[in-house]
């Protein structure tokens, strides 16, 4: 009984802990009720509650690191968890639409604009350059890349960056339509695009991930852990003789790592680290980054249209973010709303897959420039 | 802050430019793969 009373008194003495427990409940609500990235938000939500209980044994017990701390040290400090997650993501991606229309690769590059916009704004707001870059990488719309870069740069905003990255990814269907409508006209959104894909051989699909590793490694060697694991997953998928490994990577591996990642990232969700004005700024800047990604992609497509006879629906540019396949579905839905006979899903999917490659390259280039 | 802003602008130029460069090289590689390894007839 005394222990219970002591615990309650310790909680009341530090209301920040109660606030964080409420935040944990909100994360679980978003995951369970709204189904926003539940694989990460549910474990992260419960983890947030567990780490904010006074004297929590998940962080330290008997002077030794607790299980969450051990998992964090083993999986996030070493950057293994985000990289292992990339094997599964790579195994899920079909580069076919991109290989049959490689021009779409450029939209993946354009839609990373939000990253760099946020790095500049965060610098102007007084964040040091490592934190500014870590905040900017939220706009990669790619959770594992955000964790990898923020951890490599030693950012103190890791918890906020993770929450922002995964929350905004889940909110792509809300964020992107607003951003796209702000910079396009109805007429532009109704542009139809002919789809004449080139057939792609299996040999090309197998060689593609290998060559990407070599190219990315030569231009941005720091991107190789990210690109290498992503492309290894894709090679499992495409090689045709490792189907069981590919399925394991897509299912068991991704599920296991998501459970561990969500739980141990909550080590960074202790109230004294998280409940700061800076955290709100990080969350706000992350949102700005997502908006500017879409704006950058759309404006790039509009600039290309000045020189092209066959016009591009500028919304395809916004699909160049890494949130796959959600973004391409959002773009198709918007196109159908404007013109029920307009089908641009395959072009949007190609740009979306390009965004996946571009986001890991962006992460590697930023690390290369700052480390 | 000015120093940080300078580095941020450098990251914009070299980072975003670097991504375009990598994606352009991958674009050329994709074209080459399509040319060198066309799909076999009947598939």
Coordinates of C-alpha atoms in Angstrom, one line a residue:
Chain A
X1 CA 0.0 0.0 0.0
X2 CA 2.8 2.4 0.9
X3 CA 4.5 1.7 -2.4
X4 CA 1.2 2.5 -4.2
X5 CA 0.8 5.8 -2.3
X6 CA 4.5 6.7 -3.0
X7 CA 4.0 6.0 -6.7
X8 CA 0.9 8.1 -6.9
X9 CA 2.5 11.0 -5.0
X10 CA 5.6 10.8 -7.3
X11 CA 3.2 11.0 -10.3
X12 CA 1.4 14.0 -8.9
X13 CA 4.6 15.7 -8.0
X14 CA 5.7 15.6 -11.7
X15 CA 2.6 16.4 -13.7
X16 CA 4.7 16.1 -16.9
X17 CA 4.6 12.3 -16.4
X18 CA 0.7 12.4 -16.4
X19 CA 0.8 14.5 -19.5
X20 CA 3.0 12.0 -21.3
X21 CA 0.8 9.2 -20.3
X22 CA -2.1 11.1 -21.9
X23 CA 0.0 11.5 -25.0
X24 CA 0.7 7.7 -24.9
X25 CA -3.1 7.2 -24.8
X26 CA -3.6 9.5 -27.7
X27 CA -1.0 7.6 -29.8
X28 CA -2.8 4.4 -29.0
X29 CA -6.2 6.0 -29.9
X30 CA -4.8 7.2 -33.2
X31 CA -3.4 3.7 -33.9
X32 CA -6.4 1.6 -32.8
X33 CA -9.4 3.8 -33.5
X34 CA -8.2 5.8 -36.5
X35 CA -5.8 3.1 -37.7
X36 CA -3.0 5.6 -38.3
X37 CA 0.2 3.5 -38.6
X38 CA -1.0 1.1 -35.8
X39 CA 2.0 -1.2 -36.0
X40 CA 4.1 1.6 -34.6
X41 CA 1.8 4.0 -32.8
X42 CA 0.3 1.3 -30.6
X43 CA 3.6 0.0 -29.2
X44 CA 4.9 3.5 -29.0
X45 CA 1.8 4.6 -27.1
X46 CA 2.0 1.9 -24.5
X47 CA 5.8 2.4 -24.3
X48 CA 5.3 6.1 -23.6
X49 CA 3.1 5.2 -20.6
X50 CA 5.6 2.6 -19.3
X51 CA 8.7 4.9 -19.4
X52 CA 6.9 7.7 -17.6
X53 CA 5.8 5.7 -14.6
X54 CA 8.1 6.9 -11.7
X55 CA 11.1 4.6 -11.2
X56 CA 10.1 2.5 -14.3
X57 CA 11.9 -0.8 -14.4
X58 CA 11.7 -0.8 -18.2
X59 CA 14.4 1.9 -18.3
X60 CA 16.6 0.8 -15.4
X61 CA 16.4 -1.8 -12.7
X62 CA 18.7 -2.4 -9.8
X63 CA 21.3 0.0 -11.3
X64 CA 21.3 -2.0 -14.5
X65 CA 19.7 -0.9 -17.9
X66 CA 16.1 -2.1 -18.2
X67 CA 14.7 -4.0 -21.2
X68 CA 13.7 -0.9 -23.2
X69 CA 17.1 0.6 -22.7
X70 CA 18.8 -2.6 -23.7
X71 CA 16.7 -2.8 -26.8
X72 CA 17.3 0.9 -27.6
X73 CA 21.1 0.4 -27.2
X74 CA 21.1 -2.7 -29.3
X75 CA 18.7 -1.7 -32.0
X76 CA 18.6 2.0 -32.4
X77 CA 22.0 3.2 -31.2
X78 CA 23.5 0.7 -33.5
X79 CA 21.0 1.7 -36.2
X80 CA 20.2 -2.0 -36.8
X81 CA 16.4 -1.8 -36.4
X82 CA 15.7 0.8 -39.1
X83 CA 18.1 -1.0 -41.5
X84 CA 16.4 -4.4 -40.9
X85 CA 13.1 -2.7 -41.5
X86 CA 14.4 -1.6 -44.9
X87 CA 14.9 -5.2 -46.0
X88 CA 11.2 -5.8 -45.6
X89 CA 10.3 -2.5 -47.3
X90 CA 12.6 -3.4 -50.2
X91 CA 10.9 -6.8 -50.5
X92 CA 7.5 -5.1 -50.7
X93 CA 8.4 -2.6 -53.5
X94 CA 7.8 -3.4 -57.2
X95 CA 10.1 -1.3 -59.3
X96 CA 8.2 -2.4 -62.4
X97 CA 6.1 0.8 -62.9
X98 CA 9.3 2.8 -62.5
X99 CA 11.4 0.8 -64.8
X100 CA 8.7 0.9 -67.5
X101 CA 8.6 4.7 -67.2
X102 CA 12.0 5.8 -65.7
X103 CA 11.3 9.5 -66.5
X104 CA 9.2 9.4 -63.2
X105 CA 12.5 9.1 -61.2
X106 CA 12.9 12.9 -61.4
X107 CA 9.7 13.4 -59.4
X108 CA 11.2 11.4 -56.6
X109 CA 14.1 13.9 -56.5
X110 CA 11.8 17.0 -56.8
X111 CA 9.5 15.9 -54.0
X112 CA 12.3 15.9 -51.4
X113 CA 12.3 19.7 -51.5
X114 CA 10.5 19.8 -48.1
X115 CA 13.6 18.3 -46.4
X116 CA 15.9 21.1 -47.5
X117 CA 13.3 23.8 -46.9
X118 CA 12.9 22.7 -43.3
X119 CA 16.6 22.5 -42.8
X120 CA 16.8 26.2 -43.7
X121 CA 13.8 27.3 -41.6
X122 CA 15.0 25.3 -38.6
X123 CA 18.5 26.9 -38.9
X124 CA 16.8 30.3 -39.0
X125 CA 14.9 29.4 -35.9
X126 CA 18.1 28.7 -34.0
X127 CA 18.5 24.9 -34.1
X128 CA 22.0 23.8 -34.6
X129 CA 22.7 22.3 -38.0
X130 CA 22.7 18.6 -36.8
X131 CA 19.2 19.1 -35.2
X132 CA 18.0 21.2 -38.2
X133 CA 19.0 18.4 -40.6
X134 CA 17.4 15.7 -38.4
X135 CA 14.2 17.7 -38.3
X136 CA 14.3 18.3 -42.0
X137 CA 14.6 14.5 -42.7
X138 CA 11.1 14.1 -41.2
X139 CA 10.0 15.4 -44.6
X140 CA 11.6 12.3 -46.2
X141 CA 8.3 10.7 -45.3
X142 CA 10.2 7.6 -44.4
X143 CA 10.3 6.5 -40.7
X144 CA 13.4 4.3 -40.8
X145 CA 15.4 7.0 -42.7
X146 CA 14.4 9.6 -40.2
X147 CA 15.5 7.4 -37.3
X148 CA 18.8 6.5 -39.0
X149 CA 19.7 10.1 -39.8
X150 CA 18.6 11.6 -36.5
X151 CA 20.5 8.9 -34.6
X152 CA 23.6 9.2 -36.7
X153 CA 23.6 13.0 -36.2
X154 CA 23.0 12.6 -32.4
X155 CA 19.8 14.7 -32.4
X156 CA 18.2 15.2 -29.0
X157 CA 14.8 15.4 -30.7
X158 CA 14.6 11.7 -31.6
X159 CA 11.3 11.1 -29.9
X160 CA 9.5 14.0 -31.5
X161 CA 11.1 13.3 -34.9
X162 CA 9.7 9.7 -34.8
X163 CA 6.3 10.7 -33.6
X164 CA 6.1 13.4 -36.3
X165 CA 7.5 11.1 -39.1
X166 CA 5.0 8.3 -38.5
X167 CA 2.0 10.5 -37.6
X168 CA 2.3 12.7 -40.7
X169 CA 2.9 9.6 -42.9
X170 CA -0.4 8.4 -41.6
X171 CA -2.0 11.8 -42.3
X172 CA -0.8 11.9 -45.9
X173 CA -4.5 11.6 -47.1
X174 CA -5.3 14.7 -45.2
X175 CA -2.1 16.8 -45.8
X176 CA -1.5 16.2 -49.5
X177 CA -4.9 17.2 -50.9
X178 CA -4.8 20.5 -49.1
X179 CA -1.2 21.2 -50.2
X180 CA -1.8 20.1 -53.8
X181 CA -5.1 22.1 -54.2
X182 CA -3.2 25.2 -52.9
X183 CA -0.8 25.2 -55.9
X184 CA -2.9 23.7 -58.7
X185 CA -5.9 24.7 -60.7
X186 CA -8.9 22.5 -61.3
X187 CA -7.9 22.4 -65.0
X188 CA -4.4 21.1 -64.1
X189 CA -5.8 18.4 -61.9
X190 CA -8.0 17.2 -64.7
X191 CA -5.0 16.6 -67.1
X192 CA -5.1 13.1 -68.5
X193 CA -1.9 11.2 -69.1
X194 CA -1.5 8.4 -71.7
X195 CA 0.0 5.3 -70.1
X196 CA 2.2 3.4 -72.5
X197 CA 4.5 1.3 -70.3
X198 CA 7.5 -0.5 -71.8
X199 CA 7.6 -4.2 -70.9
X200 CA 10.4 -4.9 -68.4
X201 CA 12.4 -8.1 -68.4
X202 CA 13.1 -10.1 -65.2
X203 CA 16.8 -9.7 -65.8
X204 CA 16.4 -5.9 -65.8
X205 CA 14.4 -6.2 -62.5
X206 CA 17.2 -8.3 -60.9
X207 CA 20.0 -6.1 -62.1
X208 CA 18.3 -2.9 -61.1
X209 CA 18.8 -3.2 -57.3
X210 CA 22.4 -4.2 -57.7
X211 CA 23.2 -1.3 -60.0
X212 CA 21.4 1.2 -57.7
X213 CA 23.7 0.0 -54.9
X214 CA 26.8 0.7 -57.0
X215 CA 25.5 4.1 -58.3
X216 CA 24.4 5.3 -54.8
X217 CA 27.6 3.9 -53.3
X218 CA 29.8 5.8 -55.7
X219 CA 27.9 9.1 -55.5
X220 CA 26.9 9.0 -51.8
X221 CA 28.7 6.3 -49.9
X222 CA 27.0 7.3 -46.6
X223 CA 23.7 6.3 -48.2
X224 CA 24.9 2.7 -48.7
X225 CA 23.5 1.2 -45.4
X226 CA 20.1 2.5 -46.3
X227 CA 20.2 1.8 -50.0
X228 CA 22.0 -1.5 -49.6
X229 CA 19.4 -3.0 -47.2
X230 CA 16.5 -1.6 -49.2
X231 CA 17.9 -3.1 -52.4
X232 CA 18.8 -6.4 -50.7
X233 CA 15.1 -6.7 -49.8
X234 CA 14.2 -6.0 -53.4
X235 CA 16.7 -8.5 -54.7
X236 CA 15.1 -11.2 -52.5
X237 CA 11.8 -10.3 -54.2
X238 CA 12.9 -10.2 -57.8
X239 CA 15.6 -12.9 -58.0
X240 CA 12.8 -15.6 -58.2
X241 CA 14.6 -18.3 -56.1
X242 CA 14.1 -16.8 -52.6
X243 CA 10.4 -16.4 -52.4
X244 CA 10.1 -17.7 -48.9
X245 CA 12.8 -15.3 -47.7
X246 CA 11.1 -12.5 -49.5
X247 CA 7.8 -13.3 -47.8
X248 CA 9.5 -13.6 -44.4
X249 CA 11.1 -10.2 -44.9
X250 CA 7.7 -8.6 -45.9
X251 CA 5.8 -10.2 -43.0
X252 CA 7.7 -11.7 -40.1
X253 CA 10.7 -9.5 -40.2
X254 CA 8.8 -6.2 -40.6
X255 CA 6.3 -7.2 -37.9
X256 CA 9.0 -8.2 -35.4
X257 CA 11.1 -5.1 -35.9
X258 CA 8.0 -2.8 -35.8
X259 CA 7.1 -4.3 -32.4
X260 CA 10.6 -3.8 -31.0
X261 CA 11.1 -0.4 -32.7
X262 CA 7.9 1.1 -31.4
X263 CA 8.5 -0.1 -27.9
X264 CA 12.1 0.9 -27.5
X265 CA 11.8 4.3 -29.2
X266 CA 9.7 5.3 -26.3
X267 CA 12.9 5.5 -24.3
X268 CA 13.1 9.0 -25.9
X269 CA 9.5 9.8 -24.8
X270 CA 10.3 10.6 -21.1
X271 CA 8.5 13.8 -20.0
X272 CA 11.7 15.8 -19.3
X273 CA 12.9 15.2 -22.9
X274 CA 9.6 15.5 -24.7
X275 CA 7.6 18.2 -23.0
X276 CA 9.4 21.2 -24.3
X277 CA 8.5 24.1 -26.6
X278 CA 11.1 22.8 -29.0
X279 CA 9.1 19.6 -29.4
X280 CA 6.1 21.6 -30.6
X281 CA 8.4 23.4 -33.1
X282 CA 9.8 20.1 -34.3
X283 CA 6.3 18.8 -34.9
X284 CA 5.3 22.0 -36.7
X285 CA 8.4 22.0 -38.9
X286 CA 7.7 18.3 -39.8
X287 CA 4.3 19.3 -41.0
X288 CA 5.7 22.2 -43.0
X289 CA 8.2 19.7 -44.6
X290 CA 5.4 17.3 -45.7
X291 CA 3.5 20.2 -47.3
X292 CA 6.6 21.6 -49.0
X293 CA 7.5 18.1 -50.4
X294 CA 4.1 18.1 -52.2
X295 CA 4.5 21.7 -53.3
X296 CA 8.0 21.0 -54.6
X297 CA 6.9 18.0 -56.6
X298 CA 3.9 19.8 -58.1
X299 CA 5.9 22.9 -59.1
X300 CA 8.6 20.8 -60.7
X301 CA 5.9 19.1 -62.8
X302 CA 4.5 22.5 -63.7
X303 CA 7.9 23.7 -64.8
X304 CA 8.4 20.6 -67.0
X305 CA 5.0 21.2 -68.5
X306 CA 6.3 24.6 -69.9
X307 CA 8.6 22.6 -72.2
X308 CA 6.5 19.5 -72.9
X309 CA 4.0 18.8 -75.6
X310 CA 2.3 16.0 -73.7
X311 CA 1.4 17.6 -70.4
X312 CA 2.0 15.9 -67.0
X313 CA -0.8 16.0 -64.4
X314 CA 1.1 18.1 -61.8
X315 CA -0.4 16.0 -59.0
X316 CA 1.9 13.1 -60.1
X317 CA 4.8 15.3 -58.9
X318 CA 3.4 15.3 -55.4
X319 CA 3.4 11.5 -55.5
X320 CA 7.2 11.6 -55.5
X321 CA 7.3 11.5 -51.7
X322 CA 8.3 8.2 -50.0
X323 CA 4.9 7.4 -48.3
X324 CA 4.3 4.3 -50.5
X325 CA 1.7 3.3 -51.7
X326 CA -0.5 5.8 -49.8
X327 CA 0.5 8.9 -51.7
X328 CA -0.2 7.4 -55.1
X329 CA -3.6 6.3 -54.0
X330 CA -4.3 9.8 -52.7
X331 CA -3.3 11.3 -56.1
X332 CA -5.5 8.8 -58.0
X333 CA -8.5 9.6 -55.7
X334 CA -8.0 13.3 -56.3
X335 CA -7.8 12.8 -60.0
X336 CA -11.0 10.7 -60.0
X337 CA -12.8 13.4 -58.0
X338 CA -12.0 15.9 -60.7
X339 CA -12.6 13.6 -63.6
X340 CA -14.1 10.1 -63.0
X341 CA -12.4 8.8 -66.2
X342 CA -8.9 10.0 -65.3
X343 CA -6.5 7.2 -64.4
X344 CA -3.0 8.3 -63.3
X345 CA -2.4 5.6 -60.7
X346 CA 0.4 3.9 -62.5
X347 CA 2.3 7.1 -63.1
X348 CA 1.7 8.2 -59.5
X349 CA 2.9 4.7 -58.3
X350 CA 6.1 5.1 -60.3
X351 CA 6.8 8.5 -58.9
X352 CA 6.0 7.2 -55.4
X353 CA 8.5 4.3 -55.7
X354 CA 11.1 6.8 -57.0
X355 CA 10.4 8.8 -53.8
X356 CA 11.4 5.7 -51.8
X357 CA 14.8 5.6 -53.5
X358 CA 15.2 9.4 -53.4
X359 CA 14.5 9.6 -49.7
X360 CA 17.2 7.2 -48.7
X361 CA 19.7 8.9 -51.1
X362 CA 18.7 12.2 -49.4
X363 CA 19.4 10.8 -46.0
X364 CA 22.8 9.5 -47.1
X365 CA 23.7 12.8 -48.8
X366 CA 22.9 14.8 -45.7
X367 CA 25.0 12.4 -43.5
X368 CA 27.8 12.7 -46.1
X369 CA 27.7 16.5 -45.9
X370 CA 27.5 16.7 -42.1
X371 CA 29.5 13.8 -40.7
Chain B
X1 CA 22.9 31.4 -36.9
X2 CA 24.5 32.9 -40.0
X3 CA 27.0 30.0 -40.1
X4 CA 24.2 27.5 -39.7
X5 CA 22.2 29.1 -42.4
X6 CA 25.2 29.0 -44.7
X7 CA 25.6 25.3 -44.1
X8 CA 21.8 24.8 -44.6
X9 CA 22.0 26.6 -48.0
X10 CA 25.0 24.4 -48.9
X11 CA 22.9 21.3 -48.0
X12 CA 20.1 22.6 -50.2
X13 CA 22.5 23.0 -53.2
X14 CA 24.6 19.9 -52.8
X15 CA 21.9 17.7 -51.2
X16 CA 19.0 18.4 -53.5
X17 CA 21.3 18.7 -56.5
X18 CA 22.9 15.4 -55.5
X19 CA 19.6 13.7 -55.4
X20 CA 18.8 14.9 -58.9
X21 CA 22.2 13.7 -60.1
X22 CA 21.7 10.2 -58.5
X23 CA 18.2 9.9 -59.9
X24 CA 19.4 11.1 -63.4
X25 CA 22.1 8.4 -63.3
X26 CA 19.5 5.8 -62.3
X27 CA 17.3 7.1 -65.1
X28 CA 20.1 6.4 -67.6
X29 CA 20.8 3.0 -66.1
X30 CA 17.1 2.1 -66.4
X31 CA 17.2 3.1 -70.1
X32 CA 20.4 1.0 -70.6
X33 CA 18.8 -2.0 -68.8
X34 CA 15.8 -1.8 -71.0
X35 CA 17.9 -1.7 -74.1
X36 CA 20.4 -4.4 -73.1
X37 CA 17.8 -6.8 -71.6
X38 CA 14.6 -6.5 -73.5
X39 CA 11.7 -8.9 -72.5
X40 CA 11.8 -12.2 -74.3
X41 CA 9.1 -12.8 -76.9
X42 CA 5.9 -14.4 -75.7
X43 CA 6.2 -13.4 -72.0

